Amino acid sequence: MARRLNRGASAELFARAQRALPGGVSSPVRAFKAVGGTPLFFASADGAWFTDADGNRYLDFVQSWGPSILGHAHPEVVAAVQAAAARGLSFGAPHAGEVELAERVKALYPGVDRVRFTSSGTEATMSAIRLARGATGRSRLVKFSGCYHGHSDGLLVAAGSGAITFGQPSSAGVPAEIARLTSVLPLDDEQALAALFAAHGREIAAVILEPVPANNGLLLQRPEFLRRLRELCTQHGALLIFDEVISGFRVALGGAAELYGVQPDLATFGKILGGGMPVGAFAGPAPLFEHLAPLGPVYQAGTLSGNPVAMAAGRATLQVLQRDGVLAKLDRLGHRMESRLQPALQRSDWPVAFCRLGSLFWFAFGARTAPTRAEDVAGDAAALYRTFHAECLDAGVYLAPSAYEVGFLSAAHTEADIERATETMLQALAATFAEARR
Ligand SMILES: *Cc1c(COP(=O)(O)O)cnc(C)c1O
């Protein structure tokens, strides 16, 4: 079905890149190792589309992994960045722009009085955990298997075998002594949660989770599970941290906290908050932030934190999101995609489920129903996805180069783009399962 696109220039650049960058990339998943072949080198991107180094155009459902919710190079965001850049790239001093963005976050997110900016989501979660430990005087951290919170040592920890486990490092270079301070639980399991709190409740400084887990596929949780987690944290004096780096300003303007009506003690942001520039933040009630330097003893800092250009991109992005009712439009697009795909999947006997929340979507290969835990994601998903991804790519539809990454819709996608993409996806699914049967 697919036309073969020329990828000579990308292949040449990749060969060169591998002699200058480890694995040819600045972040691992970009290397296409999970799907095979050569990663595409981007030349430029606008709206829902990008152009690669060979001049091919692709409909982009990665959108920089979420930040460009308005589409690539949105004119208002670009103008805000250009105007800010002309006034100075970095001050290393206070300025009005960071106050304005913090005020916007306060207005949108439930329970936020104070916002500390960082330059990445990783820094935001790492610092939120330090604040939680400093404020509670406790050391233990609880995370959930399948949730990703950036690459700081204590968060690169995977589940062991039992329901209550002390974490094993999931990366070389993370000392076992550090990983042991992290407990890992399965998602969607109130019993495991209650058992951990019963055994270790008084040691737990914080529980961190993606309330909309979107880094191991899209593992949508029952609101009752989130409410139970909230109750247990409150009962045991542990702080609840919602990592809203993907879900913040996307599943609702007030993130998953607004969507599910469950308020965390601390929230972390990134991606959309920077509108494509490097930004993260952690935020919460004023009394907690009394513990943070310069007010208190918990140290956290950053040369480029609150960077004026990045703050301008974030302000412009949130302003357009709010003003233009973008999230409602995205939900309509997502619904259209779902309404094209779901009936075809139902009619077929293909082992694949389509999962969606608003503008996030995911094909769960190897399953007929949407999984809610990392442990339930099928082992053969990656092999099936390899074919599906290659078929879509050849037809000019760019999906994440990993079976476990979600797709992102942007405000720049049109209904026609969705029609075209779903047609391509259905053909790619047919090809994938025809090949799997051979
Ligand atoms: C992307 C992501 C992070 C890490 O953010 P970086 O800016 O890549 O450091 C943390 N948490 C979640 C939920 C993410 O999706």
Tab-separated table of C-alpha atoms and ligand atoms in Angstrom:
chain	number	residue	atom	x	y	z
A	1	MET	CA	0.000	0.000	0.000
A	2	ALA	CA	2.769	2.365	0.953
A	3	ARG	CA	4.963	4.437	-1.251
A	4	ARG	CA	8.634	4.070	-0.357
A	5	LEU	CA	9.969	7.437	0.676
A	6	ASN	CA	13.543	8.446	0.077
A	7	ARG	CA	15.357	8.650	3.405
A	8	GLY	CA	18.897	9.056	2.068
A	9	ALA	CA	19.578	12.399	3.713
A	10	SER	CA	18.283	11.168	7.105
A	11	ALA	CA	20.422	8.025	6.791
A	12	GLU	CA	23.506	10.091	5.971
A	13	LEU	CA	22.865	12.451	8.887
A	14	PHE	CA	22.281	9.503	11.215
A	15	ALA	CA	25.616	7.963	10.241
A	16	ARG	CA	27.309	11.292	10.947
A	17	ALA	CA	25.338	11.782	14.164
A	18	GLN	CA	26.498	8.432	15.517
A	19	ARG	CA	30.076	9.695	15.348
A	20	ALA	CA	29.217	12.816	17.374
A	21	LEU	CA	26.248	11.953	19.633
A	22	PRO	CA	25.933	8.699	21.648
A	23	GLY	CA	23.669	6.491	19.516
A	24	GLY	CA	23.204	9.432	17.160
A	25	VAL	CA	20.618	11.132	19.388
A	26	SER	CA	20.172	13.510	22.330
A	27	SER	CA	17.461	11.347	23.985
A	28	PRO	CA	17.215	7.553	23.592
A	29	VAL	CA	13.726	6.809	22.207
A	30	ARG	CA	14.470	9.009	19.178
A	31	ALA	CA	16.976	6.428	17.904
A	32	PHE	CA	14.209	4.153	16.481
A	33	LYS	CA	15.808	1.154	18.192
A	34	ALA	CA	12.397	-0.203	19.174
A	35	VAL	CA	10.990	-0.030	15.632
A	36	GLY	CA	14.142	-0.487	13.563
A	37	GLY	CA	15.351	1.567	10.639
A	38	THR	CA	16.716	5.068	10.497
A	39	PRO	CA	15.255	7.886	12.565
A	40	LEU	CA	13.941	10.754	10.482
A	41	PHE	CA	15.918	13.959	10.778
A	42	PHE	CA	13.565	16.899	11.024
A	43	ALA	CA	14.288	19.934	8.874
A	44	SER	CA	11.285	22.051	9.919
A	45	ALA	CA	7.831	21.721	11.411
A	46	ASP	CA	4.666	23.797	11.155
A	47	GLY	CA	1.224	23.036	12.515
A	48	ALA	CA	0.368	19.350	12.243
A	49	TRP	CA	3.130	18.634	9.734
A	50	PHE	CA	6.889	18.397	9.524
A	51	THR	CA	9.395	18.134	6.725
A	52	ASP	CA	12.330	15.747	6.986
A	53	ALA	CA	15.871	16.190	5.709
A	54	ASP	CA	14.879	14.570	2.376
A	55	GLY	CA	11.987	16.994	1.871
A	56	ASN	CA	9.236	14.457	2.681
A	57	ARG	CA	6.197	15.798	4.548
A	58	TYR	CA	4.654	13.850	7.427
A	59	LEU	CA	1.494	14.270	9.468
A	60	ASP	CA	2.906	14.409	13.006
A	61	PHE	CA	1.209	12.626	15.918
A	62	VAL	CA	4.167	12.992	18.264
A	63	GLN	CA	4.176	16.794	18.405
A	64	SER	CA	7.466	16.931	20.276
A	65	TRP	CA	5.971	14.453	22.798
A	66	GLY	CA	3.286	16.891	23.862
A	67	PRO	CA	4.559	20.461	24.208
A	68	SER	CA	3.179	21.674	20.886
A	69	ILE	CA	-0.479	21.218	21.753
A	70	LEU	CA	-1.232	24.171	19.461
A	71	GLY	CA	0.763	22.570	16.643
A	72	HIS	CA	4.354	23.290	15.682
A	73	ALA	CA	5.504	26.906	15.460
A	74	HIS	CA	2.144	28.442	16.344
A	75	PRO	CA	2.362	32.062	15.102
A	76	GLU	CA	1.394	33.633	18.440
A	77	VAL	CA	3.878	31.520	20.368
A	78	VAL	CA	6.652	32.242	17.875
A	79	ALA	CA	5.896	35.978	18.016
A	80	ALA	CA	5.960	35.936	21.832
A	81	VAL	CA	9.293	34.112	21.799
A	82	GLN	CA	10.802	36.503	19.263
A	83	ALA	CA	9.655	39.558	21.202
A	84	ALA	CA	11.002	38.160	24.477
A	85	ALA	CA	14.310	37.134	22.893
A	86	ALA	CA	14.822	40.669	21.618
A	87	ARG	CA	14.531	41.916	25.212
A	88	GLY	CA	17.191	39.501	26.505
A	89	LEU	CA	17.684	35.724	26.391
A	90	SER	CA	18.340	35.178	30.067
A	91	PHE	CA	18.456	37.510	33.078
A	92	GLY	CA	19.316	35.312	36.057
A	93	ALA	CA	17.143	37.777	37.957
A	94	PRO	CA	13.435	38.245	38.666
A	95	HIS	CA	11.153	39.552	35.909
A	96	ALA	CA	7.426	40.115	35.330
A	97	GLY	CA	7.081	37.246	32.829
A	98	GLU	CA	7.634	34.505	35.407
A	99	VAL	CA	5.125	36.098	37.790
A	100	GLU	CA	2.512	36.229	35.040
A	101	LEU	CA	2.988	32.566	34.102
A	102	ALA	CA	2.867	31.503	37.767
A	103	GLU	CA	-0.370	33.507	38.214
A	104	ARG	CA	-1.864	31.739	35.209
A	105	VAL	CA	-0.964	28.316	36.652
A	106	LYS	CA	-2.483	29.349	40.000
A	107	ALA	CA	-5.694	30.387	38.270
A	108	LEU	CA	-5.977	27.110	36.368
A	109	TYR	CA	-4.811	24.382	38.740
A	110	PRO	CA	-6.715	23.432	41.928
A	111	GLY	CA	-4.964	24.175	45.213
A	112	VAL	CA	-1.905	25.946	43.812
A	113	ASP	CA	-0.613	29.045	45.661
A	114	ARG	CA	3.060	28.867	44.715
A	115	VAL	CA	4.930	27.798	41.596
A	116	ARG	CA	8.675	27.116	41.299
A	117	PHE	CA	9.939	26.954	37.711
A	118	THR	CA	12.625	24.549	36.478
A	119	SER	CA	13.974	23.830	33.010
A	120	SER	CA	12.612	20.273	32.610
A	121	GLY	CA	10.011	17.856	33.895
A	122	THR	CA	12.778	15.726	35.384
A	123	GLU	CA	13.931	18.597	37.574
A	124	ALA	CA	10.340	19.334	38.573
A	125	THR	CA	9.611	15.822	39.884
A	126	MET	CA	13.060	15.464	41.476
A	127	SER	CA	12.616	18.772	43.301
A	128	ALA	CA	9.000	18.110	44.314
A	129	ILE	CA	10.180	14.895	45.968
A	130	ARG	CA	12.976	16.704	47.786
A	131	LEU	CA	10.452	19.244	49.033
A	132	ALA	CA	8.120	16.455	50.180
A	133	ARG	CA	10.964	14.751	52.040
A	134	GLY	CA	12.111	18.018	53.583
A	135	ALA	CA	8.597	18.936	54.680
A	136	THR	CA	7.683	15.515	56.125
A	137	GLY	CA	11.097	14.521	57.476
A	138	ARG	CA	10.553	11.075	55.892
A	139	SER	CA	12.569	9.257	53.229
A	140	ARG	CA	10.452	6.649	51.474
A	141	LEU	CA	9.013	7.367	48.050
A	142	VAL	CA	6.241	5.359	46.434
A	143	LYS	CA	5.782	5.171	42.691
A	144	PHE	CA	3.766	3.000	40.334
A	145	SER	CA	5.037	0.515	37.838
A	146	GLY	CA	4.672	1.945	34.333
A	147	CYS	CA	4.710	5.592	35.430
A	148	TYR	CA	7.625	7.667	34.168
A	149	HIS	CA	8.721	10.744	36.055
A	150	GLY	CA	11.940	11.711	34.319
A	151	HIS	CA	15.376	10.233	34.816
A	152	SER	CA	16.549	11.221	38.300
A	153	ASP	CA	18.092	8.333	40.288
A	154	GLY	CA	15.282	7.543	42.716
A	155	LEU	CA	12.698	7.505	39.934
A	156	LEU	CA	14.453	5.099	37.588
A	157	VAL	CA	13.133	2.193	39.544
A	158	ALA	CA	10.976	-0.657	38.277
A	159	ALA	CA	8.748	-3.149	40.052
A	160	GLY	CA	10.080	-6.371	41.460
A	161	SER	CA	7.917	-9.468	41.652
A	162	GLY	CA	5.677	-9.025	44.675
A	163	ALA	CA	2.942	-6.465	45.174
A	164	ILE	CA	4.997	-4.715	47.838
A	165	THR	CA	8.546	-4.459	46.662
A	166	PHE	CA	11.520	-2.365	47.392
A	167	GLY	CA	12.648	-1.017	44.100
A	168	GLN	CA	15.296	-2.412	41.823
A	169	PRO	CA	17.136	0.104	39.661
A	170	SER	CA	15.914	0.064	36.048
A	171	SER	CA	19.064	1.794	34.845
A	172	ALA	CA	22.718	0.995	35.318
A	173	GLY	CA	24.350	3.716	37.382
A	174	VAL	CA	21.518	3.969	39.903
A	175	PRO	CA	22.887	2.659	43.218
A	176	ALA	CA	20.792	-0.069	44.865
A	177	GLU	CA	20.990	1.961	48.086
A	178	ILE	CA	19.059	4.775	46.396
A	179	ALA	CA	16.581	2.500	44.609
A	180	ARG	CA	15.754	0.866	47.949
A	181	LEU	CA	14.182	4.120	49.120
A	182	THR	CA	11.582	3.798	46.354
A	183	SER	CA	8.678	1.350	46.677
A	184	VAL	CA	6.916	0.336	43.494
A	185	LEU	CA	3.253	-0.630	43.291
A	186	PRO	CA	1.024	-1.791	40.436
A	187	LEU	CA	-1.516	0.751	39.181
A	188	ASP	CA	-5.255	0.153	39.619
A	189	ASP	CA	-4.845	-1.997	42.746
A	190	GLU	CA	-6.375	-0.668	45.986
A	191	GLN	CA	-5.349	-3.776	47.919
A	192	ALA	CA	-1.645	-3.421	47.179
A	193	LEU	CA	-1.935	0.254	48.086
A	194	ALA	CA	-3.628	-0.462	51.432
A	195	ALA	CA	-1.088	-3.188	52.253
A	196	LEU	CA	1.869	-0.890	51.608
A	197	PHE	CA	0.416	1.896	53.734
A	198	ALA	CA	-0.399	-0.575	56.536
A	199	ALA	CA	3.199	-1.816	56.569
A	200	HIS	CA	5.141	1.383	55.867
A	201	GLY	CA	2.679	4.289	56.123
A	202	ARG	CA	4.742	6.233	58.641
A	203	GLU	CA	7.902	6.112	56.504
A	204	ILE	CA	6.300	7.417	53.334
A	205	ALA	CA	7.233	10.996	52.436
A	206	ALA	CA	5.369	11.032	49.149
A	207	VAL	CA	3.489	9.006	46.596
A	208	ILE	CA	4.053	10.136	43.035
A	209	LEU	CA	2.000	9.078	40.051
A	210	GLU	CA	0.876	10.117	36.628
A	211	PRO	CA	-2.865	10.461	37.290
A	212	VAL	CA	-3.240	9.824	33.546
A	213	PRO	CA	-0.407	7.330	33.030
A	214	ALA	CA	0.829	7.976	29.496
A	215	ASN	CA	4.390	6.673	29.404
A	216	ASN	CA	3.721	2.932	29.217
A	217	GLY	CA	0.890	3.184	26.790
A	218	LEU	CA	-2.206	4.959	28.074
A	219	LEU	CA	-3.206	3.184	31.297
A	220	LEU	CA	-6.374	5.041	32.277
A	221	GLN	CA	-7.208	4.743	35.977
A	222	ARG	CA	-10.561	4.541	37.752
A	223	PRO	CA	-11.315	7.755	39.662
A	224	GLU	CA	-12.106	5.569	42.722
A	225	PHE	CA	-8.511	4.351	42.700
A	226	LEU	CA	-7.214	7.929	42.710
A	227	ARG	CA	-9.649	8.876	45.482
A	228	ARG	CA	-8.532	5.921	47.607
A	229	LEU	CA	-4.907	6.926	47.084
A	230	ARG	CA	-5.763	10.476	48.163
A	231	GLU	CA	-7.448	9.173	51.345
A	232	LEU	CA	-4.562	6.908	52.310
A	233	CYS	CA	-1.984	9.664	51.810
A	234	THR	CA	-3.993	12.037	53.992
A	235	GLN	CA	-4.512	9.398	56.709
A	236	HIS	CA	-0.802	8.578	56.893
A	237	GLY	CA	0.608	12.064	56.484
A	238	ALA	CA	2.241	11.269	53.144
A	239	LEU	CA	2.164	13.877	50.396
A	240	LEU	CA	0.444	13.048	47.120
A	241	ILE	CA	2.303	14.286	44.043
A	242	PHE	CA	0.487	14.320	40.701
A	243	ASP	CA	2.984	14.285	37.877
A	244	GLU	CA	1.024	16.259	35.303
A	245	VAL	CA	3.923	16.808	32.929
A	246	ILE	CA	1.828	15.288	30.115
A	247	SER	CA	-1.713	15.639	31.487
A	248	GLY	CA	-1.389	19.201	32.796
A	249	PHE	CA	-3.302	21.753	30.678
A	250	ARG	CA	-4.261	18.867	28.339
A	251	VAL	CA	-6.862	16.537	29.863
A	252	ALA	CA	-8.410	19.709	31.333
A	253	LEU	CA	-6.966	23.184	31.882
A	254	GLY	CA	-6.652	22.136	35.526
A	255	GLY	CA	-5.139	18.789	34.545
A	256	ALA	CA	-6.198	15.445	35.973
A	257	ALA	CA	-6.905	17.140	39.318
A	258	GLU	CA	-9.773	19.006	37.656
A	259	LEU	CA	-10.838	16.099	35.441
A	260	TYR	CA	-11.157	13.606	38.311
A	261	GLY	CA	-11.846	16.062	41.136
A	262	VAL	CA	-8.895	14.774	43.172
A	263	GLN	CA	-6.477	17.345	44.532
A	264	PRO	CA	-2.827	16.443	45.107
A	265	ASP	CA	-0.502	18.144	47.619
A	266	LEU	CA	2.032	18.917	44.913
A	267	ALA	CA	1.764	18.925	41.135
A	268	THR	CA	4.531	18.858	38.558
A	269	PHE	CA	4.338	20.318	35.077
A	270	GLY	CA	6.459	20.535	31.939
A	271	LYS	CA	5.900	20.003	28.220
A	272	ILE	CA	2.840	22.215	27.439
A	273	LEU	CA	3.859	24.690	30.156
A	274	GLY	CA	6.903	25.610	28.055
A	275	GLY	CA	5.059	25.584	24.730
A	276	GLY	CA	8.140	23.993	23.109
A	277	MET	CA	10.791	25.728	25.194
A	278	PRO	CA	12.552	23.933	28.086
A	279	VAL	CA	10.296	24.463	31.133
A	280	GLY	CA	9.138	22.488	34.130
A	281	ALA	CA	7.482	23.505	37.397
A	282	PHE	CA	6.340	22.133	40.717
A	283	ALA	CA	3.499	23.788	42.525
A	284	GLY	CA	1.255	23.568	45.550
A	285	PRO	CA	-0.050	25.273	48.694
A	286	ALA	CA	1.872	28.154	50.308
A	287	PRO	CA	2.668	26.428	53.641
A	288	LEU	CA	4.545	23.626	51.860
A	289	PHE	CA	6.633	26.132	49.953
A	290	GLU	CA	7.718	27.744	53.238
A	291	HIS	CA	10.175	24.824	53.348
A	292	LEU	CA	11.757	25.740	49.997
A	293	ALA	CA	14.812	27.993	49.619
A	294	PRO	CA	15.018	30.964	49.940
A	295	LEU	CA	12.195	30.699	52.545
A	296	GLY	CA	13.269	27.394	54.073
A	297	PRO	CA	15.964	24.725	54.237
A	298	VAL	CA	15.070	22.626	51.139
A	299	TYR	CA	17.511	23.692	48.451
A	300	GLN	CA	16.563	23.944	44.770
A	301	ALA	CA	17.848	26.313	42.077
A	302	GLY	CA	18.513	26.834	38.359
A	303	THR	CA	20.542	29.295	36.275
A	304	LEU	CA	17.941	29.281	33.499
A	305	SER	CA	14.861	28.714	35.710
A	306	GLY	CA	12.136	31.215	34.850
A	307	ASN	CA	13.994	31.999	31.645
A	308	PRO	CA	12.205	34.959	29.989
A	309	VAL	CA	11.973	33.397	26.510
A	310	ALA	CA	10.625	30.111	27.874
A	311	MET	CA	8.158	31.946	30.122
A	312	ALA	CA	6.887	33.890	27.102
A	313	ALA	CA	6.298	30.669	25.149
A	314	GLY	CA	4.392	29.217	28.101
A	315	ARG	CA	2.270	32.338	28.577
A	316	ALA	CA	1.328	32.495	24.909
A	317	THR	CA	0.494	28.783	24.822
A	318	LEU	CA	-1.740	28.860	27.897
A	319	GLN	CA	-3.406	32.053	26.699
A	320	VAL	CA	-4.382	30.547	23.336
A	321	LEU	CA	-5.446	27.268	24.981
A	322	GLN	CA	-7.818	29.134	27.240
A	323	ARG	CA	-9.024	31.813	24.834
A	324	ASP	CA	-9.776	29.538	21.890
A	325	GLY	CA	-11.375	26.637	23.748
A	326	VAL	CA	-8.666	24.414	22.296
A	327	LEU	CA	-9.269	21.429	24.582
A	328	ALA	CA	-12.877	21.071	23.412
A	329	LYS	CA	-11.718	21.118	19.803
A	330	LEU	CA	-9.075	18.496	20.564
A	331	ASP	CA	-11.660	16.282	22.192
A	332	ARG	CA	-13.826	16.532	19.076
A	333	LEU	CA	-10.878	15.504	16.909
A	334	GLY	CA	-10.065	12.646	19.269
A	335	HIS	CA	-13.688	11.542	19.213
A	336	ARG	CA	-13.675	11.553	15.429
A	337	MET	CA	-10.571	9.407	15.371
A	338	GLU	CA	-12.105	7.015	17.861
A	339	SER	CA	-15.411	6.827	15.999
A	340	ARG	CA	-13.569	5.819	12.808
A	341	LEU	CA	-11.276	3.267	14.438
A	342	GLN	CA	-13.371	1.639	17.141
A	343	PRO	CA	-16.115	0.083	14.942
A	344	ALA	CA	-13.507	-1.326	12.554
A	345	LEU	CA	-11.583	-2.841	15.468
A	346	GLN	CA	-14.809	-4.292	16.889
A	347	ARG	CA	-15.645	-5.912	13.538
A	348	SER	CA	-12.172	-7.381	13.217
A	349	ASP	CA	-10.600	-10.128	15.304
A	350	TRP	CA	-7.344	-8.190	15.518
A	351	PRO	CA	-5.626	-8.329	18.910
A	352	VAL	CA	-5.437	-4.572	19.402
A	353	ALA	CA	-7.378	-2.078	21.518
A	354	PHE	CA	-7.642	1.660	20.860
A	355	CYS	CA	-7.433	3.806	24.008
A	356	ARG	CA	-8.082	7.535	24.160
A	357	LEU	CA	-8.532	10.400	26.570
A	358	GLY	CA	-9.081	13.786	24.940
A	359	SER	CA	-6.087	14.399	22.700
A	360	LEU	CA	-4.049	11.398	23.895
A	361	PHE	CA	-4.381	8.080	22.099
A	362	TRP	CA	-2.735	4.684	22.102
A	363	PHE	CA	-2.982	1.369	20.279
A	364	ALA	CA	-2.606	-1.440	22.827
A	365	PHE	CA	-1.273	-4.238	20.633
A	366	GLY	CA	-1.826	-7.770	21.893
A	367	ALA	CA	-4.970	-6.815	23.855
A	368	ARG	CA	-8.683	-6.623	23.018
A	369	THR	CA	-9.492	-4.337	25.942
A	370	ALA	CA	-7.590	-1.356	27.331
A	371	PRO	CA	-5.054	-2.393	29.978
A	372	THR	CA	-4.894	-0.419	33.239
A	373	ARG	CA	-1.577	-1.755	34.571
A	374	ALA	CA	1.896	-2.018	33.094
A	375	GLU	CA	1.860	-5.700	34.056
A	376	ASP	CA	-1.116	-6.267	31.708
A	377	VAL	CA	0.519	-4.791	28.617
A	378	ALA	CA	1.103	-7.666	26.195
A	379	GLY	CA	4.636	-8.945	25.713
A	380	ASP	CA	4.326	-9.178	21.918
A	381	ALA	CA	3.146	-5.572	21.541
A	382	ALA	CA	6.534	-4.311	20.397
A	383	ALA	CA	6.878	-6.831	17.562
A	384	LEU	CA	3.422	-6.021	16.147
A	385	TYR	CA	3.987	-2.296	16.529
A	386	ARG	CA	7.168	-2.483	14.447
A	387	THR	CA	5.183	-3.362	11.324
A	388	PHE	CA	2.368	-0.943	12.116
A	389	HIS	CA	4.803	1.921	12.658
A	390	ALA	CA	6.719	1.221	9.432
A	391	GLU	CA	3.489	1.061	7.384
A	392	CYS	CA	2.247	4.358	8.811
A	393	LEU	CA	5.624	6.018	8.265
A	394	ASP	CA	5.742	4.925	4.634
A	395	ALA	CA	2.310	6.466	4.157
A	396	GLY	CA	3.447	9.782	5.671
A	397	VAL	CA	1.906	9.376	9.135
A	398	TYR	CA	4.465	9.863	11.908
A	399	LEU	CA	3.826	7.958	15.153
A	400	ALA	CA	6.125	7.539	18.142
A	401	PRO	CA	8.943	5.079	17.458
A	402	SER	CA	7.921	2.842	20.375
A	403	ALA	CA	4.907	0.649	21.126
A	404	TYR	CA	4.698	2.151	24.617
A	405	GLU	CA	4.466	5.825	23.709
A	406	VAL	CA	1.130	7.547	23.221
A	407	GLY	CA	-0.010	9.678	20.279
A	408	PHE	CA	-0.720	13.393	20.601
A	409	LEU	CA	-3.325	15.432	18.747
A	410	SER	CA	-2.696	19.142	18.309
A	411	ALA	CA	-5.007	22.045	17.608
A	412	ALA	CA	-3.413	22.260	14.153
A	413	HIS	CA	-4.753	18.855	13.103
A	414	THR	CA	-7.848	19.219	10.934
A	415	GLU	CA	-10.772	16.852	10.538
A	416	ALA	CA	-9.387	15.997	7.105
A	417	ASP	CA	-6.021	15.131	8.694
A	418	ILE	CA	-7.810	12.798	11.093
A	419	GLU	CA	-9.753	11.117	8.286
A	420	ARG	CA	-6.568	10.598	6.309
A	421	ALA	CA	-4.633	9.329	9.315
A	422	THR	CA	-7.302	6.868	10.458
A	423	GLU	CA	-7.581	5.495	6.911
A	424	THR	CA	-3.802	4.976	6.924
A	425	MET	CA	-3.887	3.418	10.395
A	426	LEU	CA	-6.611	0.936	9.426
A	427	GLN	CA	-4.662	-0.138	6.343
A	428	ALA	CA	-1.512	-0.429	8.445
A	429	LEU	CA	-3.353	-2.562	11.017
A	430	ALA	CA	-4.621	-4.881	8.272
A	431	ALA	CA	-1.075	-5.229	6.916
A	432	THR	CA	0.315	-5.806	10.408
A	433	PHE	CA	-2.038	-8.643	11.263
A	434	ALA	CA	-1.853	-10.169	7.780
A	435	GLU	CA	1.914	-10.354	8.235
A	436	ALA	CA	1.618	-11.684	11.816
A	437	ARG	CA	-0.501	-14.609	10.518
A	438	ARG	CA	1.939	-15.565	7.822
B	1	LIG	C1	8.230	13.871	29.924
B	1	LIG	C2	7.887	13.524	31.309
B	1	LIG	C3	8.738	13.830	32.393
B	1	LIG	C4	10.130	14.350	32.198
B	1	LIG	O1	10.142	15.609	31.614
B	1	LIG	P1	11.488	16.067	30.843
B	1	LIG	O2	11.187	17.483	30.471
B	1	LIG	O3	11.639	15.141	29.686
B	1	LIG	O4	12.615	15.954	31.819
B	1	LIG	C5	8.272	13.607	33.673
B	1	LIG	N1	7.048	13.105	33.889
B	1	LIG	C6	6.210	12.785	32.886
B	1	LIG	C7	4.845	12.271	33.204
B	1	LIG	C8	6.612	12.967	31.567
B	1	LIG	O5	5.783	12.600	30.577
